[in-house]
């Protein structure tokens, strides 16, 4: 491979701030005369040498530094390590030029420890001495013992500190040890950005592949990035498989293996090979290793110690329950890379034989696998029960045989493909299909199997792996052997390759693909080749990319899939419709739904597209009749996709209770049967239904869980929608800062991916929070572009919900005269929607809008009409808002005594639904109407406003926020003249003379 000229060396240590702080503290103590010792323990490539050099560089200006690097070639020579240390140059402040000469050659093989101590004291005469030994574990035994003894002695009054780096801490038992962990994702990503500075652009899929293969190892990260060409980094040409560049790091990991006994190396090889058929991170089955080791002739006592007591394989293996893990991920790859091909193949064949004999399918332990045959809601399991015979060999045995294959093997690839069906987890199916692709004999078949593997990875909640596999559907580079025979650097998932390429990803149970599961037998993937990759691309974009791209990709995929896979073609059309809905593209939604309605479908899909299309086209009665039949979906009663459609139908019908029930059932189905990729959508649908039902606390809890699930499964579009739901909940419950944070997050995610629905809901939430805080002008400014005609209009299905808020904000801000035409037009549109939507709260909100716009002699009756509708529909929050507006209107007309009743009802209603900011606003209005209400906690005695009346306090706060007298009058339903009068009294009471002084007093 040609090295890329775009790669740069790092200028600083990434992700090591804590370690650098520890070293700085150690050096500070040394300067104070408190020497010590520290062992930096880490496997190769994690940066222990770089940290050692950083410490030496820091100390150079403070005192002498004695530096030595171990040479493994001299490991058998007694005291060779100490000779190298004392024969090295001493550099730094105060270092004597003759020191090196004194030390060189003066150290005889039998040097006593007191002689070593004397030499170190001589070196320390020039100042505090820092002794650095890199790769100290590679020293000879005598030197290590002498160094360990001397390093234990420093303490108070000492002028020497020992800083050692080692592959592990066992060689220096008793010394303080700092174990380095791999870099976290943020640090590794920052390092990769630095390494590729100057490149035309790092493709996101390439980035994910490099970061995953490196596993947080900075040396390996630099090696992988350095071997890729600019075109490969930019994604213009396919990546080699496996990624090159890791050979040196793996060889360094394998150096320890040479000193291990043969039986330990044999067990390590079996453990590394046994991980190949397991999900990534699951380790190996201890009982399988016990059987394999016994069959291979290893002593039972040794196996018991190594597998169950953790004492037989050094610190390389760790046990967790019934699973055995390598202490470091790269060690397993190094073991496979270091083993001769014949031994590696023999290990895989032995494991395959044992798995075949026991019938083990090789999954993770039962607590992690949620797939069971015949699980409700799994159309794939129904297909498997009726059309698929069990594979001749367990999938785990087939994977092991694939690892042992010396080259392409069509029969073995076909067996892997046939075994990749339910009830195996989606991750295991993806891994099997990857193996099948690597063993395929033709490029078309290989591409089809990679596409099928990508689909299973997507369902397993691993979009990064799905994208990486989709990138393999293109032409394959000629320099990559498909199976990794004897002449290669290693087979799939072994030397230099990604564990993901051969091992399985996270465990997830089989369940419907979103929106509908395609029930396709794995043996048919070759027939799906033209449309499967666009389908997976489209479904990935639906959750994590521009939804307009997803819409077009899924329409194209539906056309390509129709001749081969009718059900998956329906899935693609439903996905295209969902993408258009998220984008606010009504015509695109109707087009996709129209194609779906014209496509023969099962009973559960006959009414939904026709009903939704009819409602959007104004044929309300017909649409409602069809959607009512969707509330009790036919077919599988536990199909989460059908239940989610039932929830959407219920919302359109205005049956909020049915929407909540359907959402709860869909969530239960996903939790039971998966897939993980559908969990964020199930939680989002339920949370939104709960919002409409006024269950704000429940909506918040489910949306927060959905947000975590969306982040875990790599679905930023779902995150944006869930942030919008959380902003809506916070616009009721508060605080305003939480609403603003979620609203901004939703808008930030919505903008690049064209998520009009999320943007509309987030803007509405921010405006509602402005209304709660008494800022109608800001609320009106946010909402006007959404609800008025123009290019910036909001989502076609959700902008109408914001009309009552806009009418309220515009009227309270005094814009009725200038916005009269637009306000009446918006209310007319809301009335048209309310007549068709069957939303139980719509008539009350419509009457409230008309009351706000009505002349004084009609408003009373309109408010009474609105409150009567609220009594029928329920809903504490909206009813309390109507009470609040009615009370404000009465007080503005000096009907103070009459205003107290509605304002009191508003306060109680807001308190009942935990709408704190709204309750405070209602309490302020009630106090202004002359009824005593406990003051907010911030107005306790002793505060600057304690001497003011409630009305004066409200005016003072508004002015301190920067509001003009006119704006204060609009917020508080007063005249500007009244505001001016109260403000003069405020200034007199507080002994101030200006608005600036008031702002400083209230906002110190």
Short mmCIF file of N, CA and C in Angstrom, two decimals, residues 445-580:
data_model
loop_
_atom_site.label_atom_id
_atom_site.label_comp_id
_atom_site.label_asym_id
_atom_site.label_seq_id
_atom_site.Cartn_x
_atom_site.Cartn_y
_atom_site.Cartn_z
N UNK A 445 -22.61 -11.99 -6.11
CA UNK A 445 -23.07 -12.72 -4.94
C UNK A 445 -22.48 -12.13 -3.66
N UNK A 446 -21.22 -11.74 -3.75
CA UNK A 446 -20.57 -11.15 -2.57
C UNK A 446 -21.28 -9.84 -2.20
N UNK A 447 -21.58 -9.01 -3.19
CA UNK A 447 -22.25 -7.73 -2.91
C UNK A 447 -23.63 -7.95 -2.31
N UNK A 448 -24.36 -8.95 -2.84
CA UNK A 448 -25.71 -9.22 -2.32
C UNK A 448 -25.65 -9.66 -0.87
N UNK A 449 -24.67 -10.47 -0.53
CA UNK A 449 -24.57 -10.94 0.86
C UNK A 449 -24.10 -9.84 1.79
N UNK A 450 -23.23 -8.96 1.33
CA UNK A 450 -22.86 -7.82 2.15
C UNK A 450 -24.08 -6.92 2.40
N UNK A 451 -24.90 -6.73 1.37
CA UNK A 451 -26.11 -5.91 1.56
C UNK A 451 -27.06 -6.55 2.56
N UNK A 452 -27.22 -7.89 2.47
CA UNK A 452 -28.08 -8.58 3.43
C UNK A 452 -27.51 -8.49 4.84
N UNK A 453 -26.18 -8.55 4.97
CA UNK A 453 -25.56 -8.41 6.28
C UNK A 453 -25.77 -7.00 6.82
N UNK A 454 -25.72 -6.01 5.94
CA UNK A 454 -25.96 -4.63 6.37
C UNK A 454 -27.37 -4.46 6.89
N UNK A 455 -28.35 -5.09 6.26
CA UNK A 455 -29.73 -5.00 6.74
C UNK A 455 -29.87 -5.60 8.13
N UNK A 456 -29.23 -6.72 8.38
CA UNK A 456 -29.30 -7.33 9.71
C UNK A 456 -28.57 -6.48 10.75
N UNK A 457 -27.47 -5.86 10.37
CA UNK A 457 -26.77 -4.97 11.30
C UNK A 457 -27.64 -3.76 11.64
N UNK A 458 -28.37 -3.24 10.66
CA UNK A 458 -29.27 -2.12 10.93
C UNK A 458 -30.34 -2.52 11.94
N UNK A 459 -30.92 -3.71 11.76
CA UNK A 459 -31.94 -4.17 12.68
C UNK A 459 -31.36 -4.45 14.07
N UNK A 460 -30.08 -4.74 14.14
CA UNK A 460 -29.42 -4.97 15.43
C UNK A 460 -29.08 -3.67 16.13
N UNK A 461 -29.40 -2.53 15.51
CA UNK A 461 -29.09 -1.25 16.14
C UNK A 461 -27.66 -0.82 15.97
N UNK A 462 -27.01 -1.23 14.89
CA UNK A 462 -25.61 -0.88 14.64
C UNK A 462 -25.49 -0.23 13.26
N UNK A 463 -25.93 1.02 13.13
CA UNK A 463 -25.89 1.66 11.80
C UNK A 463 -24.49 1.87 11.26
N UNK A 464 -23.50 2.06 12.14
CA UNK A 464 -22.13 2.25 11.65
C UNK A 464 -21.65 0.99 10.94
N UNK A 465 -21.91 -0.16 11.51
CA UNK A 465 -21.53 -1.40 10.85
C UNK A 465 -22.33 -1.59 9.57
N UNK A 466 -23.60 -1.24 9.60
CA UNK A 466 -24.42 -1.38 8.39
C UNK A 466 -23.86 -0.54 7.25
N UNK A 467 -23.44 0.68 7.54
CA UNK A 467 -22.87 1.53 6.49
C UNK A 467 -21.54 0.97 5.99
N UNK A 468 -20.74 0.47 6.92
CA UNK A 468 -19.46 -0.11 6.50
C UNK A 468 -19.68 -1.31 5.59
N UNK A 469 -20.69 -2.12 5.88
CA UNK A 469 -20.97 -3.28 5.04
C UNK A 469 -21.54 -2.86 3.69
N UNK A 470 -22.35 -1.82 3.70
CA UNK A 470 -22.87 -1.33 2.41
C UNK A 470 -21.74 -0.83 1.52
N UNK A 471 -20.71 -0.25 2.15
CA UNK A 471 -19.57 0.20 1.35
C UNK A 471 -18.86 -0.95 0.68
N UNK A 472 -19.05 -2.18 1.19
CA UNK A 472 -18.41 -3.36 0.59
C UNK A 472 -19.19 -3.90 -0.59
N UNK A 473 -20.35 -3.34 -0.86
CA UNK A 473 -21.13 -3.86 -1.98
C UNK A 473 -20.58 -3.41 -3.32
N UNK A 474 -19.60 -2.49 -3.30
CA UNK A 474 -18.98 -2.06 -4.55
C UNK A 474 -17.89 -3.01 -4.97
N UNK A 475 -17.09 -2.61 -5.97
CA UNK A 475 -16.01 -3.48 -6.45
C UNK A 475 -15.02 -3.77 -5.34
N UNK A 476 -14.53 -4.99 -5.29
CA UNK A 476 -13.61 -5.41 -4.24
C UNK A 476 -12.17 -5.26 -4.73
N UNK A 477 -11.29 -4.65 -3.90
CA UNK A 477 -9.90 -4.53 -4.32
C UNK A 477 -9.25 -5.88 -4.54
N UNK A 478 -8.37 -5.95 -5.53
CA UNK A 478 -7.78 -7.23 -5.91
C UNK A 478 -6.77 -7.72 -4.89
N UNK A 479 -6.28 -6.80 -4.01
CA UNK A 479 -5.22 -7.23 -3.10
C UNK A 479 -5.75 -7.81 -1.81
N UNK A 480 -7.07 -7.97 -1.67
CA UNK A 480 -7.63 -8.50 -0.43
C UNK A 480 -8.17 -9.89 -0.67
N UNK A 481 -7.55 -10.88 -0.01
CA UNK A 481 -8.02 -12.25 -0.13
C UNK A 481 -9.34 -12.42 0.60
N UNK A 482 -10.33 -13.06 -0.01
CA UNK A 482 -11.64 -13.12 0.61
C UNK A 482 -11.72 -13.94 1.87
N UNK A 483 -10.89 -14.91 2.05
CA UNK A 483 -11.07 -15.77 3.22
C UNK A 483 -9.89 -15.79 4.15
N UNK A 484 -8.76 -15.26 3.72
CA UNK A 484 -7.63 -15.22 4.63
C UNK A 484 -6.95 -16.56 4.79
N UNK A 485 -6.46 -17.13 3.72
CA UNK A 485 -5.79 -18.41 3.80
C UNK A 485 -4.38 -18.26 4.31
N UNK A 486 -3.57 -19.30 4.13
CA UNK A 486 -2.24 -19.29 4.70
C UNK A 486 -1.37 -18.15 4.24
N UNK A 487 -1.62 -17.67 3.01
CA UNK A 487 -0.76 -16.62 2.49
C UNK A 487 -1.18 -15.23 2.88
N UNK A 488 -2.22 -15.07 3.68
CA UNK A 488 -2.70 -13.74 4.03
C UNK A 488 -2.26 -13.38 5.43
N UNK A 489 -2.54 -12.13 5.78
CA UNK A 489 -2.23 -11.68 7.14
C UNK A 489 -3.18 -12.25 8.15
N UNK A 490 -4.25 -12.83 7.71
CA UNK A 490 -5.22 -13.41 8.63
C UNK A 490 -6.57 -13.46 8.01
N UNK A 491 -7.41 -14.36 8.49
CA UNK A 491 -8.76 -14.48 7.99
C UNK A 491 -9.65 -13.38 8.52
N UNK A 492 -10.92 -13.44 8.18
CA UNK A 492 -11.85 -12.43 8.62
C UNK A 492 -11.85 -12.31 10.13
N UNK A 493 -11.72 -11.08 10.58
CA UNK A 493 -11.78 -10.84 12.01
C UNK A 493 -10.51 -11.21 12.74
N UNK A 494 -9.42 -11.48 12.02
CA UNK A 494 -8.19 -11.85 12.72
C UNK A 494 -7.16 -10.78 12.47
N UNK A 495 -6.01 -11.15 11.91
CA UNK A 495 -4.90 -10.23 11.85
C UNK A 495 -5.23 -9.02 11.03
N UNK A 496 -5.05 -7.86 11.61
CA UNK A 496 -5.21 -6.62 10.89
C UNK A 496 -6.62 -6.30 10.52
N UNK A 497 -7.56 -7.18 10.72
CA UNK A 497 -8.93 -6.92 10.31
C UNK A 497 -9.78 -6.51 11.47
N UNK A 498 -11.01 -6.10 11.13
CA UNK A 498 -11.95 -5.69 12.15
C UNK A 498 -12.61 -6.90 12.79
N UNK A 499 -12.74 -6.88 14.12
CA UNK A 499 -13.49 -7.93 14.78
C UNK A 499 -14.92 -7.94 14.27
N UNK A 500 -15.45 -6.76 13.93
CA UNK A 500 -16.81 -6.66 13.41
C UNK A 500 -16.94 -7.35 12.07
N UNK A 501 -15.84 -7.42 11.33
CA UNK A 501 -15.95 -8.04 10.02
C UNK A 501 -16.23 -9.52 10.11
N UNK A 502 -15.81 -10.14 11.23
CA UNK A 502 -16.06 -11.56 11.35
C UNK A 502 -16.92 -11.91 12.53
N UNK A 503 -16.80 -11.17 13.63
CA UNK A 503 -17.63 -11.42 14.79
C UNK A 503 -18.95 -10.71 14.65
N UNK A 504 -19.88 -11.04 15.52
CA UNK A 504 -21.18 -10.42 15.49
C UNK A 504 -21.16 -9.14 16.29
N UNK A 505 -22.15 -8.28 16.04
CA UNK A 505 -22.30 -7.03 16.78
C UNK A 505 -23.14 -7.25 18.01
N UNK A 506 -23.72 -6.16 18.54
CA UNK A 506 -24.52 -6.26 19.76
C UNK A 506 -25.70 -7.20 19.59
N UNK A 507 -26.05 -7.93 20.63
CA UNK A 507 -27.15 -8.87 20.55
C UNK A 507 -28.47 -8.13 20.47
N UNK A 508 -29.36 -8.55 19.59
CA UNK A 508 -30.70 -7.98 19.50
C UNK A 508 -31.63 -9.05 18.98
N UNK A 509 -32.84 -9.04 19.45
CA UNK A 509 -33.79 -10.07 19.05
C UNK A 509 -34.43 -9.77 17.73
N UNK A 510 -34.99 -10.78 17.06
CA UNK A 510 -35.66 -10.57 15.78
C UNK A 510 -37.00 -9.92 16.01
N UNK A 511 -37.34 -8.98 15.16
CA UNK A 511 -38.61 -8.29 15.28
C UNK A 511 -38.86 -7.55 13.99
N UNK A 512 -39.98 -6.90 13.86
CA UNK A 512 -40.32 -6.28 12.59
C UNK A 512 -39.34 -5.20 12.21
N UNK A 513 -39.01 -5.14 10.93
CA UNK A 513 -38.27 -4.00 10.44
C UNK A 513 -39.21 -2.82 10.47
N UNK A 514 -38.62 -1.63 10.70
CA UNK A 514 -39.48 -0.47 10.73
C UNK A 514 -39.59 0.09 9.32
N UNK A 515 -40.83 0.43 8.81
CA UNK A 515 -42.08 0.35 9.50
C UNK A 515 -42.69 -1.05 9.54
N UNK A 516 -42.40 -1.92 8.58
CA UNK A 516 -42.98 -3.25 8.55
C UNK A 516 -41.86 -4.24 8.28
N UNK A 517 -41.90 -5.38 8.92
CA UNK A 517 -40.86 -6.38 8.72
C UNK A 517 -41.01 -7.06 7.37
N UNK A 518 -39.87 -7.18 6.70
CA UNK A 518 -39.84 -7.95 5.47
C UNK A 518 -39.51 -9.38 5.81
N UNK A 519 -40.38 -10.29 5.45
CA UNK A 519 -40.16 -11.70 5.78
C UNK A 519 -39.56 -12.40 4.57
N UNK A 520 -38.23 -12.34 4.52
CA UNK A 520 -37.51 -12.90 3.39
C UNK A 520 -36.52 -13.93 3.89
N UNK A 521 -36.53 -15.07 3.33
CA UNK A 521 -35.58 -16.10 3.70
C UNK A 521 -34.20 -15.70 3.21
N UNK A 522 -33.19 -16.00 4.02
CA UNK A 522 -31.84 -15.57 3.69
C UNK A 522 -31.36 -16.14 2.37
N UNK A 523 -31.85 -17.29 1.99
CA UNK A 523 -31.36 -17.90 0.75
C UNK A 523 -31.80 -17.14 -0.48
N UNK A 524 -32.69 -16.16 -0.29
CA UNK A 524 -33.17 -15.39 -1.44
C UNK A 524 -32.43 -14.09 -1.62
N UNK A 525 -31.35 -13.84 -0.88
CA UNK A 525 -30.71 -12.53 -0.95
C UNK A 525 -30.15 -12.25 -2.34
N UNK A 526 -29.78 -13.26 -3.05
CA UNK A 526 -29.24 -13.00 -4.37
C UNK A 526 -30.28 -12.42 -5.31
N UNK A 527 -31.55 -12.80 -5.11
CA UNK A 527 -32.60 -12.23 -5.94
C UNK A 527 -32.89 -10.77 -5.57
N UNK A 528 -32.50 -10.36 -4.35
CA UNK A 528 -32.81 -9.02 -3.90
C UNK A 528 -31.69 -8.03 -4.21
N UNK A 529 -30.61 -8.49 -4.81
CA UNK A 529 -29.42 -7.67 -4.97
C UNK A 529 -29.69 -6.31 -5.58
N UNK A 530 -30.52 -6.16 -6.63
CA UNK A 530 -30.70 -4.84 -7.22
C UNK A 530 -31.33 -3.84 -6.27
N UNK A 531 -32.19 -4.27 -5.34
CA UNK A 531 -32.92 -3.32 -4.51
C UNK A 531 -32.58 -3.32 -3.05
N UNK A 532 -31.85 -4.33 -2.57
CA UNK A 532 -31.62 -4.43 -1.14
C UNK A 532 -30.70 -3.32 -0.63
N UNK A 533 -29.62 -3.04 -1.34
CA UNK A 533 -28.70 -1.99 -0.88
C UNK A 533 -29.38 -0.62 -0.86
N UNK A 534 -30.12 -0.21 -1.91
CA UNK A 534 -30.84 1.07 -1.81
C UNK A 534 -31.85 1.09 -0.67
N UNK A 535 -32.49 -0.07 -0.41
CA UNK A 535 -33.44 -0.14 0.69
C UNK A 535 -32.74 0.13 2.02
N UNK A 536 -31.61 -0.52 2.26
CA UNK A 536 -30.90 -0.32 3.52
C UNK A 536 -30.38 1.12 3.61
N UNK A 537 -29.84 1.64 2.50
CA UNK A 537 -29.40 3.04 2.48
C UNK A 537 -30.55 3.96 2.88
N UNK A 538 -31.72 3.72 2.29
CA UNK A 538 -32.87 4.57 2.58
C UNK A 538 -33.32 4.48 4.02
N UNK A 539 -33.36 3.26 4.58
CA UNK A 539 -33.79 3.11 5.96
C UNK A 539 -32.78 3.73 6.93
N UNK A 540 -31.50 3.65 6.60
CA UNK A 540 -30.50 4.31 7.44
C UNK A 540 -30.65 5.83 7.37
N UNK A 541 -30.88 6.36 6.16
CA UNK A 541 -31.06 7.81 6.03
C UNK A 541 -32.32 8.28 6.73
N UNK A 542 -33.35 7.44 6.77
CA UNK A 542 -34.59 7.81 7.45
C UNK A 542 -34.33 8.11 8.93
N UNK A 543 -33.41 7.40 9.54
CA UNK A 543 -33.14 7.58 10.97
C UNK A 543 -31.92 8.46 11.24
N UNK A 544 -31.05 8.66 10.26
CA UNK A 544 -29.81 9.37 10.58
C UNK A 544 -29.29 10.25 9.45
N UNK A 545 -30.11 10.54 8.45
CA UNK A 545 -29.64 11.35 7.35
C UNK A 545 -30.73 12.28 6.84
N UNK A 546 -30.49 12.97 5.74
CA UNK A 546 -31.52 13.83 5.16
C UNK A 546 -32.73 13.00 4.74
N UNK A 547 -33.91 13.36 5.26
CA UNK A 547 -35.08 12.53 4.99
C UNK A 547 -35.54 12.66 3.55
N UNK A 548 -35.19 13.75 2.87
CA UNK A 548 -35.51 13.85 1.45
C UNK A 548 -34.75 12.79 0.66
N UNK A 549 -33.49 12.56 1.02
CA UNK A 549 -32.72 11.49 0.38
C UNK A 549 -33.33 10.13 0.69
N UNK A 550 -33.76 9.94 1.93
CA UNK A 550 -34.38 8.67 2.30
C UNK A 550 -35.64 8.42 1.48
N UNK A 551 -36.42 9.45 1.28
CA UNK A 551 -37.67 9.32 0.51
C UNK A 551 -37.38 8.81 -0.90
N UNK A 552 -36.43 9.44 -1.57
CA UNK A 552 -36.12 9.05 -2.96
C UNK A 552 -35.49 7.66 -3.00
N UNK A 553 -34.57 7.38 -2.07
CA UNK A 553 -33.92 6.06 -2.08
C UNK A 553 -34.93 4.95 -1.86
N UNK A 554 -35.88 5.16 -0.97
CA UNK A 554 -36.85 4.11 -0.66
C UNK A 554 -37.87 3.94 -1.78
N UNK A 555 -38.22 4.99 -2.45
CA UNK A 555 -39.10 4.83 -3.62
C UNK A 555 -38.40 4.01 -4.70
N UNK A 556 -37.13 4.33 -4.94
CA UNK A 556 -36.37 3.56 -5.94
C UNK A 556 -36.22 2.11 -5.51
N UNK A 557 -35.95 1.89 -4.22
CA UNK A 557 -35.80 0.53 -3.72
C UNK A 557 -37.10 -0.25 -3.86
N UNK A 558 -38.22 0.40 -3.61
CA UNK A 558 -39.51 -0.29 -3.72
C UNK A 558 -39.74 -0.79 -5.13
N UNK A 559 -39.38 0.02 -6.11
CA UNK A 559 -39.56 -0.41 -7.50
C UNK A 559 -38.65 -1.58 -7.84
N UNK A 560 -37.42 -1.56 -7.34
CA UNK A 560 -36.48 -2.63 -7.63
C UNK A 560 -36.86 -3.93 -6.91
N UNK A 561 -37.42 -3.80 -5.72
CA UNK A 561 -37.75 -4.98 -4.92
C UNK A 561 -39.07 -5.63 -5.32
N UNK A 562 -39.94 -4.86 -5.93
CA UNK A 562 -41.30 -5.36 -6.19
C UNK A 562 -41.34 -6.71 -6.90
N UNK A 563 -40.51 -6.95 -7.93
CA UNK A 563 -40.60 -8.25 -8.60
C UNK A 563 -40.11 -9.43 -7.75
N UNK A 564 -39.29 -9.15 -6.72
CA UNK A 564 -38.64 -10.22 -5.97
C UNK A 564 -39.18 -10.39 -4.56
N UNK A 565 -39.51 -9.29 -3.93
CA UNK A 565 -39.89 -9.35 -2.52
C UNK A 565 -41.00 -8.35 -2.27
N UNK A 566 -42.23 -8.83 -2.36
CA UNK A 566 -43.39 -7.96 -2.25
C UNK A 566 -43.45 -7.28 -0.89
N UNK A 567 -43.19 -8.03 0.18
CA UNK A 567 -43.33 -7.47 1.53
C UNK A 567 -42.29 -6.38 1.79
N UNK A 568 -41.05 -6.62 1.40
CA UNK A 568 -40.03 -5.60 1.62
C UNK A 568 -40.30 -4.37 0.75
N UNK A 569 -40.89 -4.58 -0.40
CA UNK A 569 -41.28 -3.44 -1.23
C UNK A 569 -42.31 -2.56 -0.51
N UNK A 570 -43.24 -3.22 0.20
CA UNK A 570 -44.20 -2.46 1.00
C UNK A 570 -43.50 -1.70 2.13
N UNK A 571 -42.53 -2.35 2.74
CA UNK A 571 -41.74 -1.67 3.77
C UNK A 571 -41.10 -0.40 3.22
N UNK A 572 -40.53 -0.51 2.03
CA UNK A 572 -39.86 0.64 1.43
C UNK A 572 -40.84 1.78 1.19
N UNK A 573 -42.05 1.47 0.72
CA UNK A 573 -43.04 2.52 0.48
C UNK A 573 -43.49 3.16 1.79
N UNK A 574 -43.68 2.36 2.83
CA UNK A 574 -44.03 2.93 4.13
C UNK A 574 -42.90 3.82 4.66
N UNK A 575 -41.66 3.38 4.46
CA UNK A 575 -40.53 4.20 4.87
C UNK A 575 -40.46 5.50 4.08
N UNK A 576 -40.75 5.44 2.78
CA UNK A 576 -40.75 6.64 1.96
C UNK A 576 -41.83 7.60 2.44
N UNK A 577 -43.00 7.07 2.78
CA UNK A 577 -44.08 7.92 3.29
C UNK A 577 -43.68 8.56 4.62
N UNK A 578 -43.05 7.79 5.50
CA UNK A 578 -42.62 8.34 6.79
C UNK A 578 -41.58 9.44 6.59
N UNK A 579 -40.67 9.25 5.62
CA UNK A 579 -39.67 10.28 5.35
C UNK A 579 -40.32 11.56 4.85
N UNK A 580 -41.30 11.43 3.95
CA UNK A 580 -42.00 12.61 3.45
C UNK A 580 -42.75 13.31 4.57
#
